[in-house]
């Protein structure tokens, strides 16, 4: 085997492997950086779930679930909100409420509603997707782009744009942030063009913490907003979709239509309430992502500077590199043709240091250079695959 075609541990990495680091992160313990959805519920969450006051939400409204919905609505500056089992369902409910047959919706290229929800926006919500290029920076579109895309030539044969769907942070672009003034300008352009606005804020908490603003500052001008409790915040399951009182009344019916009549859902909602008490800790995830990115660059990897907790790496052989990382004990994922590593509640500084030690230096085949041959890593099943969440 040609040695210059492999990822080679640096001398510093080899020294690190002989330190107490390996004692704190055992060799046989995989470090899971595939997504921030892999976290286990905390002891506080489990305790709250066990003690939650519950009722049949379909018949009587579950009190714990209702408390969570009202809490999130207040944080987002919305009149009301509804718990859903998943973020994809939350987005779909919003799109079903905004779109009709013969209508289209605009969204930044690579948005979750475009690429990671199995086409339900068109299949079930009935809207034709129209991706917009990132003319405002990674993951972002400008007001002028929205105005151009929303222009209607008056033809009765043309699809009529009815909705702009934004995403903050933008997952496929690497957790990039849209600032309040940028969001407000784009939302205002959409509303001036008579478009409704939905914000997919699955990781809106990350954006708010990184910017040092309340989440509601990032929702101005949006008719509906979805947020996740299991991405970043660490709850075991659940998202929330928020909007007007009238929207939420309709959303409850749509959730039932999609199979989401919830019974004693307070057991799950209780974990979400605990998660909301500790959103500031997301700064730790962001700092660890920065440390991970810097360490990989030092080892020769082509890594984008993260704005939040998502680290994207350009590699020539995506599947081979993910397999090699798994063989080394680091589980990685993929999004948008890039290798993706994510820091989260269950990752500490020692995990990041150990991950860098295991990954080591990059060889020429893994630098992402066009035409580079696949690196002949040994393989094992764990760590391979794609992470879309």
Short mmCIF file of N, CA and C in Angstrom, two decimals, residues 32 142 179 203 265 325 367 372:
data_model
loop_
_atom_site.label_atom_id
_atom_site.label_comp_id
_atom_site.label_asym_id
_atom_site.label_seq_id
_atom_site.Cartn_x
_atom_site.Cartn_y
_atom_site.Cartn_z
N UNK A 32 -19.38 9.90 18.34
CA UNK A 32 -20.46 10.06 17.37
C UNK A 32 -20.67 11.53 17.03
N UNK A 142 -31.14 37.06 -1.01
CA UNK A 142 -31.35 38.48 -0.80
C UNK A 142 -32.78 38.89 -1.13
N UNK A 179 -28.73 36.85 9.99
CA UNK A 179 -28.88 37.85 11.05
C UNK A 179 -30.27 38.48 11.01
N UNK A 203 -32.81 24.75 13.88
CA UNK A 203 -31.70 25.13 14.77
C UNK A 203 -31.67 26.64 14.99
N UNK A 265 -49.12 13.13 25.50
CA UNK A 265 -47.85 13.62 24.97
C UNK A 265 -47.02 14.42 25.94
N UNK A 325 -13.19 7.13 8.70
CA UNK A 325 -13.41 7.76 10.01
C UNK A 325 -14.06 6.76 10.97
N UNK A 367 -7.75 15.18 0.20
CA UNK A 367 -7.76 16.63 0.33
C UNK A 367 -8.90 17.29 -0.40
N UNK A 372 -8.53 13.38 -7.46
CA UNK A 372 -7.72 12.59 -6.54
C UNK A 372 -8.30 11.20 -6.39
#
